[in-house]
Short mmCIF file of C-alpha atoms in Angstrom, two decimals:
data_model
loop_
_atom_site.label_atom_id
_atom_site.label_comp_id
_atom_site.label_asym_id
_atom_site.label_seq_id
_atom_site.Cartn_x
_atom_site.Cartn_y
_atom_site.Cartn_z
CA MET A 1 -11.10 -128.63 -17.71
CA PHE A 2 -8.20 -126.52 -16.69
CA LYS A 3 -6.58 -129.18 -14.15
CA LYS A 4 -7.30 -131.51 -17.54
CA ILE A 5 -4.99 -129.40 -19.10
CA ALA A 6 -2.58 -128.76 -16.18
CA SER A 7 -1.21 -131.86 -15.51
CA ILE A 8 -1.54 -132.62 -18.93
CA ALA A 9 1.51 -130.02 -20.12
CA LEU A 10 2.27 -130.51 -16.82
CA ALA A 11 3.21 -135.24 -16.46
CA ALA A 12 4.33 -133.82 -20.37
CA ALA A 13 7.27 -132.05 -18.90
CA MET A 14 7.95 -134.32 -16.87
CA MET A 15 8.17 -136.58 -19.30
CA THR A 16 10.01 -134.82 -21.27
CA SER A 17 12.89 -134.08 -18.79
CA THR A 18 12.88 -137.62 -18.00
CA ALA A 19 14.11 -138.88 -21.43
CA ALA A 20 16.42 -135.92 -21.67
CA ILE A 21 17.55 -137.17 -18.23
CA VAL A 22 17.93 -140.83 -19.16
CA ALA A 23 19.67 -139.34 -22.65
CA SER A 24 22.28 -136.92 -20.97
CA ALA A 25 23.08 -139.84 -17.90
CA ALA A 26 23.61 -142.59 -20.86
CA GLU A 27 25.20 -140.13 -23.03
CA THR A 28 27.61 -139.26 -20.66
CA GLU A 29 27.47 -143.79 -19.57
CA GLU A 30 29.36 -144.07 -22.99
CA THR A 31 31.56 -141.22 -22.42
CA VAL A 32 32.80 -142.05 -19.38
CA ALA A 33 32.98 -145.75 -20.80
CA ALA A 34 35.19 -144.74 -23.76
CA ALA A 35 36.89 -142.49 -21.70
CA GLU A 36 37.55 -145.60 -19.11
CA GLU A 37 37.96 -147.78 -23.03
CA THR A 38 40.99 -145.55 -23.87
CA VAL A 39 42.99 -145.32 -20.58
CA GLY A 40 42.61 -149.14 -20.31
CA ALA A 41 44.25 -149.36 -23.91
CA ALA A 42 47.09 -146.41 -23.50
CA GLU A 43 47.94 -149.18 -20.13
CA GLU A 44 48.31 -152.35 -21.90
CA THR A 45 50.40 -150.09 -24.71
CA VAL A 46 52.24 -149.44 -22.22
CA GLY A 47 52.34 -152.50 -20.34
CA ALA A 48 53.07 -153.70 -23.18
CA ALA A 49 56.27 -151.24 -24.03
CA ASP A 50 57.71 -152.46 -20.44
CA GLY A 51 57.27 -156.23 -20.93
CA GLU A 52 58.69 -156.37 -23.93
CA ALA A 53 62.51 -154.21 -22.87
CA VAL A 54 62.56 -156.03 -19.80
CA GLY A 55 62.17 -159.64 -21.71
CA ALA A 56 63.72 -158.37 -24.32
CA GLY A 57 67.12 -156.67 -22.86
CA ASN A 58 66.48 -158.20 -18.68
CA LYS A 59 70.24 -157.93 -19.01
CA LEU A 60 73.88 -156.00 -18.67
CA ASN A 61 75.94 -156.24 -21.57
CA PHE A 62 79.20 -155.48 -21.68
CA GLU A 63 81.36 -154.54 -25.67
CA VAL A 64 84.40 -156.18 -25.53
CA ASN A 65 87.39 -154.26 -27.11
CA THR A 66 89.13 -156.96 -28.17
CA SER A 67 92.63 -154.80 -28.82
CA LEU A 68 92.89 -154.07 -25.64
CA TRP A 69 90.78 -157.30 -23.64
CA LYS A 70 93.36 -160.19 -25.39
CA ASN A 71 93.38 -163.92 -24.93
CA PHE A 72 90.59 -164.77 -22.05
CA LYS A 73 87.57 -167.07 -22.44
CA THR A 74 84.45 -165.68 -20.18
CA ILE A 75 83.62 -162.68 -19.81
CA TYR A 76 82.08 -162.38 -15.50
CA CYS A 77 80.29 -159.61 -14.68
CA TYR A 78 80.64 -159.00 -11.00
CA LEU A 79 78.27 -158.13 -8.88
CA TYR A 80 77.09 -156.15 -5.01
CA ASP A 81 74.42 -154.62 -3.61
CA HIS A 82 75.85 -150.76 -2.41
CA LYS A 83 73.48 -151.17 0.97
CA ASP A 84 73.78 -155.15 1.12
CA GLY A 85 77.38 -156.55 -0.25
CA GLU A 86 77.75 -158.43 -2.63
CA ILE A 87 75.02 -160.62 -5.31
CA ILE A 88 77.84 -162.29 -7.51
CA THR A 89 80.84 -163.14 -5.10
CA TRP A 90 84.29 -162.89 -6.80
CA GLY A 91 86.15 -165.21 -8.47
CA SER A 92 82.13 -166.94 -7.96
CA LYS A 93 81.16 -168.97 -10.61
CA LYS A 94 77.75 -167.48 -11.42
CA GLY A 95 79.34 -164.54 -12.63
CA ALA A 96 79.70 -165.88 -16.10
CA MET A 97 78.51 -163.59 -18.91
CA GLU A 98 76.76 -165.73 -22.76
CA ASP A 99 79.35 -164.99 -25.56
CA ASN A 100 76.16 -163.09 -28.47
CA GLY A 101 78.71 -163.60 -30.82
CA ASP A 102 78.81 -160.13 -32.18
CA GLY A 103 81.60 -158.34 -29.64
CA THR A 104 79.80 -158.18 -27.10
CA TRP A 105 78.90 -160.31 -23.85
CA SER A 106 75.93 -160.29 -22.45
CA PHE A 107 74.36 -160.61 -17.54
CA ASP A 108 71.33 -161.80 -17.59
CA LEU A 109 69.28 -160.64 -14.47
CA ASP A 110 66.53 -163.41 -14.83
CA ALA A 111 68.23 -166.91 -15.74
CA LYS A 112 70.38 -165.68 -12.96
CA GLY A 113 67.79 -165.47 -10.42
CA ILE A 114 68.29 -161.26 -9.47
CA SER A 115 66.08 -158.64 -9.08
CA PHE A 116 67.63 -154.89 -8.92
CA GLN A 117 64.91 -153.76 -4.96
CA SER A 118 63.53 -151.13 -5.30
CA GLY A 119 65.16 -148.06 -2.53
CA HIS A 120 68.77 -150.10 -3.72
CA GLN A 121 72.40 -149.18 -6.44
CA TYR A 122 73.84 -151.53 -6.85
CA GLY A 123 77.67 -151.01 -9.13
CA CYS A 124 79.50 -153.53 -10.99
CA ILE A 125 82.81 -154.66 -12.55
CA PHE A 126 83.20 -156.76 -15.78
CA THR A 127 86.63 -158.67 -16.16
CA ALA A 128 88.39 -161.52 -18.26
CA ASP A 129 88.56 -164.92 -16.90
CA TRP A 130 89.09 -162.77 -13.49
CA ASN A 131 91.67 -161.63 -14.67
CA ALA A 132 92.40 -157.61 -16.71
CA GLN A 133 88.91 -155.86 -15.43
CA THR A 134 86.60 -153.17 -15.57
CA CYS A 135 87.12 -149.39 -12.50
CA ASP A 136 82.96 -149.72 -10.54
CA LEU A 137 79.66 -149.01 -12.52
CA ILE A 138 77.43 -147.57 -11.43
CA VAL A 139 73.73 -149.73 -12.40
CA GLY A 140 70.45 -149.20 -12.14
CA SER A 141 67.22 -149.74 -13.46
CA PRO A 142 67.73 -147.53 -16.83
CA CYS A 143 70.72 -149.54 -17.54
CA ILE A 144 69.60 -152.59 -17.87
CA GLY A 145 69.58 -153.97 -21.55
CA ASP A 146 71.87 -151.05 -21.52
CA THR A 147 75.37 -151.62 -23.52
CA ALA A 148 78.70 -151.09 -20.91
CA TYR A 149 82.36 -150.02 -22.48
CA CYS A 150 85.37 -149.59 -21.80
CA THR A 151 87.21 -145.20 -22.71
CA GLY A 152 90.54 -146.71 -23.58
CA ASP A 153 91.67 -145.06 -20.01
CA MET A 154 92.53 -146.91 -16.91
CA VAL A 155 92.44 -145.35 -13.15
CA GLU A 156 94.29 -146.79 -10.26
CA ASN A 157 93.21 -149.48 -8.35
CA ASN A 158 90.67 -148.17 -5.71
CA VAL A 159 91.30 -151.21 -3.54
CA ASP A 160 95.40 -152.53 -4.88
CA SER A 161 97.01 -149.09 -6.23
CA ASN A 162 99.31 -151.73 -7.81
CA LYS A 163 96.77 -152.75 -10.52
CA LYS A 164 95.11 -150.30 -13.26
CA SER A 165 91.29 -150.94 -13.79
CA TYR A 166 90.21 -149.51 -17.33
CA TYR A 167 87.84 -147.40 -17.13
CA VAL A 168 83.99 -148.02 -17.83
CA LYS A 169 81.58 -145.79 -19.14
CA TRP A 170 76.99 -147.07 -20.23
CA LYS A 171 76.66 -146.16 -24.11
CA ASN A 172 73.61 -144.43 -23.25
CA ALA A 173 72.67 -143.82 -19.21
CA ASP A 174 72.62 -141.25 -17.85
CA SER A 175 76.26 -140.38 -16.60
CA SER A 176 76.18 -138.42 -13.80
CA LYS A 177 74.25 -140.81 -12.63
CA TYR A 178 75.37 -143.44 -14.11
CA ALA A 179 78.94 -144.13 -14.08
CA PRO A 180 82.09 -144.89 -12.41
CA PRO A 181 81.63 -143.34 -8.43
CA LEU A 182 84.09 -140.65 -7.32
CA CYS A 183 86.34 -142.17 -4.08
CA VAL A 184 88.91 -142.04 -2.50
CA THR A 185 91.56 -144.72 -3.62
CA SER A 186 94.04 -146.62 -1.05
CA ILE A 187 96.69 -144.43 -1.00
CA GLY A 188 94.19 -141.87 -0.87
CA ASN A 189 93.67 -140.08 -4.28
CA VAL A 190 90.25 -139.43 -6.03
CA ILE A 191 88.92 -141.18 -9.03
CA GLY A 192 85.65 -141.59 -11.33
CA GLU A 193 82.85 -139.44 -11.42
CA ALA A 194 79.48 -140.10 -9.78
CA LEU A 195 78.18 -139.81 -5.75
CA TRP A 196 76.49 -143.14 -5.00
CA GLU A 197 71.82 -141.42 -3.91
CA GLY A 198 71.91 -139.92 -0.40
CA GLU A 199 76.55 -139.07 -0.71
CA THR A 200 78.15 -135.67 -0.75
CA THR A 201 81.92 -134.54 -1.46
CA TYR A 202 81.49 -133.66 1.85
CA SER A 203 80.31 -136.61 2.83
CA MET A 204 82.90 -138.49 1.51
CA LEU A 205 85.87 -136.34 3.42
CA VAL A 206 84.37 -137.30 6.40
CA ASN A 207 84.09 -140.74 6.12
CA PHE A 208 88.19 -140.98 4.92
CA ILE A 209 89.02 -139.40 7.54
CA LYS A 210 87.85 -141.57 10.42
CA ASP A 211 87.85 -144.72 8.36
CA PRO A 212 89.90 -147.38 9.48
CA GLY A 213 89.78 -149.83 7.16
CA THR A 214 92.40 -149.42 4.10
CA ALA A 215 89.10 -146.31 2.45
CA GLY A 216 90.86 -144.36 5.02
CA LEU A 217 92.95 -141.83 5.77
CA ASP A 218 95.31 -143.58 8.33
CA ASN A 219 95.53 -146.15 5.76
CA ALA A 220 96.74 -144.21 2.94
CA ILE A 221 99.21 -142.51 3.92
CA LYS A 222 100.97 -145.60 5.26
CA PHE A 223 101.90 -145.78 1.13
CA ASN A 224 101.63 -142.35 -0.27
CA GLY A 225 104.70 -140.31 1.39
CA LYS A 226 102.75 -138.09 2.07
CA THR A 227 101.56 -136.40 5.27
CA GLN A 228 98.18 -136.01 7.06
CA GLN A 229 98.18 -132.22 5.76
CA GLN A 230 99.37 -133.04 2.37
CA THR A 231 96.63 -136.21 1.72
CA LEU A 232 93.73 -134.86 3.57
CA ASP A 233 94.39 -130.84 1.11
CA GLU A 234 95.28 -132.27 -2.04
CA VAL A 235 91.56 -135.15 -1.07
CA ALA A 236 89.57 -131.56 -0.21
CA GLU A 237 91.75 -130.10 -3.82
CA LYS A 238 89.56 -132.66 -6.14
CA PHE A 239 86.32 -132.91 -4.69
CA GLY A 240 86.31 -128.63 -4.92
CA LEU A 241 86.13 -128.46 -0.98
CA GLY A 242 88.03 -125.80 0.43
CA GLN A 243 89.87 -125.28 4.54
CA ASP A 244 86.52 -124.85 6.00
CA ASP A 245 84.94 -127.79 4.95
CA ILE A 246 88.01 -129.95 5.88
CA GLU A 247 88.57 -127.84 9.37
CA LYS A 248 84.77 -128.31 10.04
CA ALA A 249 85.50 -132.96 8.28
CA ILE A 250 88.09 -132.97 11.38
CA LYS A 251 85.77 -132.12 13.91
CA GLU A 252 82.48 -133.91 13.12
CA SER A 253 84.82 -136.76 12.18
CA GLY A 254 85.58 -136.46 16.41
CA ARG A 255 89.61 -137.28 15.98
CA THR A 256 92.03 -135.43 17.77
CA ASP A 257 94.67 -137.05 16.38
CA ILE A 258 94.30 -135.12 12.47
CA ASP A 259 97.77 -133.39 12.17
CA TRP A 260 96.13 -130.05 9.95
CA LYS A 261 97.02 -126.21 10.53
CA LYS A 262 94.43 -123.96 8.09
CA SER A 263 97.38 -121.56 7.92
CA SER A 264 99.52 -124.43 6.01
CA SER A 265 96.81 -125.66 4.54
CA SER A 266 97.70 -125.47 0.41
CA ALA A 267 93.45 -126.27 -0.24
CA GLN A 268 91.20 -123.22 -1.31
CA SER A 269 90.01 -120.77 1.67
CA GLY A 270 86.90 -120.37 3.26
CA GLY A 271 84.62 -123.19 2.15
CA THR A 272 81.99 -124.73 -0.05
CA SER A 273 77.92 -125.54 0.87
CA GLY A 274 78.58 -129.12 0.59
CA GLY A 275 80.75 -128.52 3.68
CA SER A 276 78.38 -126.22 5.48
CA ASP A 277 75.63 -128.88 4.30
CA SER A 278 77.38 -132.01 5.56
CA GLY A 279 74.39 -134.14 3.89
CA SER A 280 74.10 -137.79 4.84
CA SER A 281 76.90 -140.36 5.37
CA SER A 282 77.33 -143.88 3.90
CA GLY A 283 79.49 -145.55 5.70
CA SER A 284 83.34 -145.39 5.54
CA SER A 285 82.90 -148.25 2.83
CA SER A 286 81.79 -146.87 -0.81
CA SER A 287 84.92 -146.37 -1.97
CA SER A 288 86.00 -149.90 -1.69
CA GLY A 289 83.78 -152.37 -4.98
CA SER A 290 82.58 -154.61 -2.72
CA THR A 291 81.13 -152.91 0.21
CA SER A 292 79.57 -149.43 -1.97
CA GLY A 293 75.80 -149.38 -2.16
CA GLY A 294 72.96 -147.34 -1.95
CA SER A 295 69.24 -146.43 -4.06
CA SER A 296 67.44 -145.10 -7.12
CA SER A 297 64.01 -146.06 -9.12
CA SER A 298 61.97 -144.50 -11.44
CA SER A 299 60.21 -146.38 -13.61
CA SER A 300 57.16 -146.87 -10.29
CA SER A 301 56.92 -143.33 -9.94
CA SER A 302 56.08 -142.41 -13.93
CA GLY A 303 53.91 -145.26 -14.48
CA SER A 304 51.63 -143.45 -10.95
CA SER A 305 52.50 -140.58 -12.72
CA SER A 306 50.61 -142.04 -15.65
CA GLY A 307 48.38 -143.16 -14.07
CA SER A 308 47.01 -140.15 -11.89
CA SER A 309 46.27 -137.93 -14.78
CA SER A 310 44.03 -140.73 -16.15
CA SER A 311 41.78 -140.73 -12.73
CA SER A 312 42.00 -136.72 -13.93
CA GLY A 313 40.53 -138.06 -16.55
CA THR A 314 38.22 -139.53 -15.52
CA SER A 315 37.04 -137.26 -12.35
CA SER A 316 36.69 -134.07 -15.61
CA VAL A 317 33.25 -136.57 -17.49
CA SER A 318 32.04 -137.06 -14.06
CA SER A 319 31.43 -133.41 -13.19
CA GLY A 320 30.06 -132.73 -16.09
CA GLU A 321 27.42 -136.05 -15.54
CA GLY A 322 26.82 -133.58 -12.69
CA GLU A 323 26.37 -130.30 -14.00
CA THR A 324 23.94 -131.40 -16.34
CA MET A 325 21.39 -133.35 -13.99
CA ILE A 326 21.72 -129.56 -11.99
CA LEU A 327 20.24 -127.96 -15.30
CA LEU A 328 17.51 -130.16 -16.18
CA PHE A 329 16.44 -131.29 -12.94
CA GLY A 330 16.08 -127.34 -12.70
CA GLY A 331 13.96 -127.22 -15.82
CA VAL A 332 11.54 -129.89 -14.30
CA MET A 333 11.41 -128.02 -10.95
CA LEU A 334 10.83 -124.02 -12.69
CA ALA A 335 8.33 -126.07 -15.10
CA ALA A 336 6.57 -127.82 -12.53
CA ALA A 337 6.33 -124.03 -10.14
CA GLY A 338 4.62 -122.56 -13.45
CA VAL A 339 2.10 -125.15 -14.17
CA ILE A 340 1.09 -124.41 -10.44
CA PHE A 341 1.11 -120.52 -10.39
CA LEU A 342 -1.60 -120.42 -13.18
CA MET A 343 -3.52 -123.11 -11.14
CA ARG A 344 -4.28 -121.02 -8.25
CA LYS A 345 -5.06 -117.85 -10.65
CA ARG A 346 -6.87 -120.12 -12.10
CA ARG A 347 -8.75 -121.18 -9.18
CA VAL A 348 -9.42 -117.26 -8.02
CA ASP A 349 -9.97 -115.93 -11.67
#
């Protein structure tokens, strides 16, 4: 009789535990499903927001100051890849922008069949009928949908020192990254403010020394009426570099014909961290808009970050399910062990 009672008790315990496990598993599955649904909804919201941003503003906008630019028909956008060169050639009709009727003009990247590539950095110039123009302006994904404007200041044209360009800025993009690029003009003056990605002021000094073209030291002293010593000291001063940096840059350039003496230098004494770590050199043509280049994309990294968070959330739910199952099975095993013990004890008695 006792065996039957024990068997019934054991079966009841097993059924109760099994029911609890099934209920717990069902509840866990519902929790996981709910979590996945929430994550999916969040991803859809983010995707929709991104889609709206691209759909509504996959354009580069330029606000025309009519007190500065007058008697023009069309505003054009000259666009280039800092690595690969021109995308819109100078004077091309493809660069024509659309008049929005409110003082701003838009360049529709989609309509022109242009997309920014990951790992690349871009620059642009806005111009009225390919005559009056802005200086170069670094462009990246955060600039899409933003509006550029002329500050009212003018700077030396980096290619032709006989011309002036209107200084231009973005209204919202980070000016430490997306602004007129720092460069040395054709006669050795320094203009701009933001560094192309991968460049340092030291690497730019090295490039300036060894560049045989219009962006180099040799070209500058042909037209600025200064010596190599004076020109290098002035460029280094604008870059915040010192005498040690100039000395090292000359050696790194491989040129042995540079007439520069540390004892006669007007640059600050010593060097900087830029000089001790030359960084990567992007090429001697970086000061020229038509051949400049660089890299920037953050949206993909932020997207990856969101994905990681979602996955870790789901993982924590699974971990809870595992702990519940272990506890329930432990209870079943303990009940079974108790019944077996009682059965053996009964036999002994």
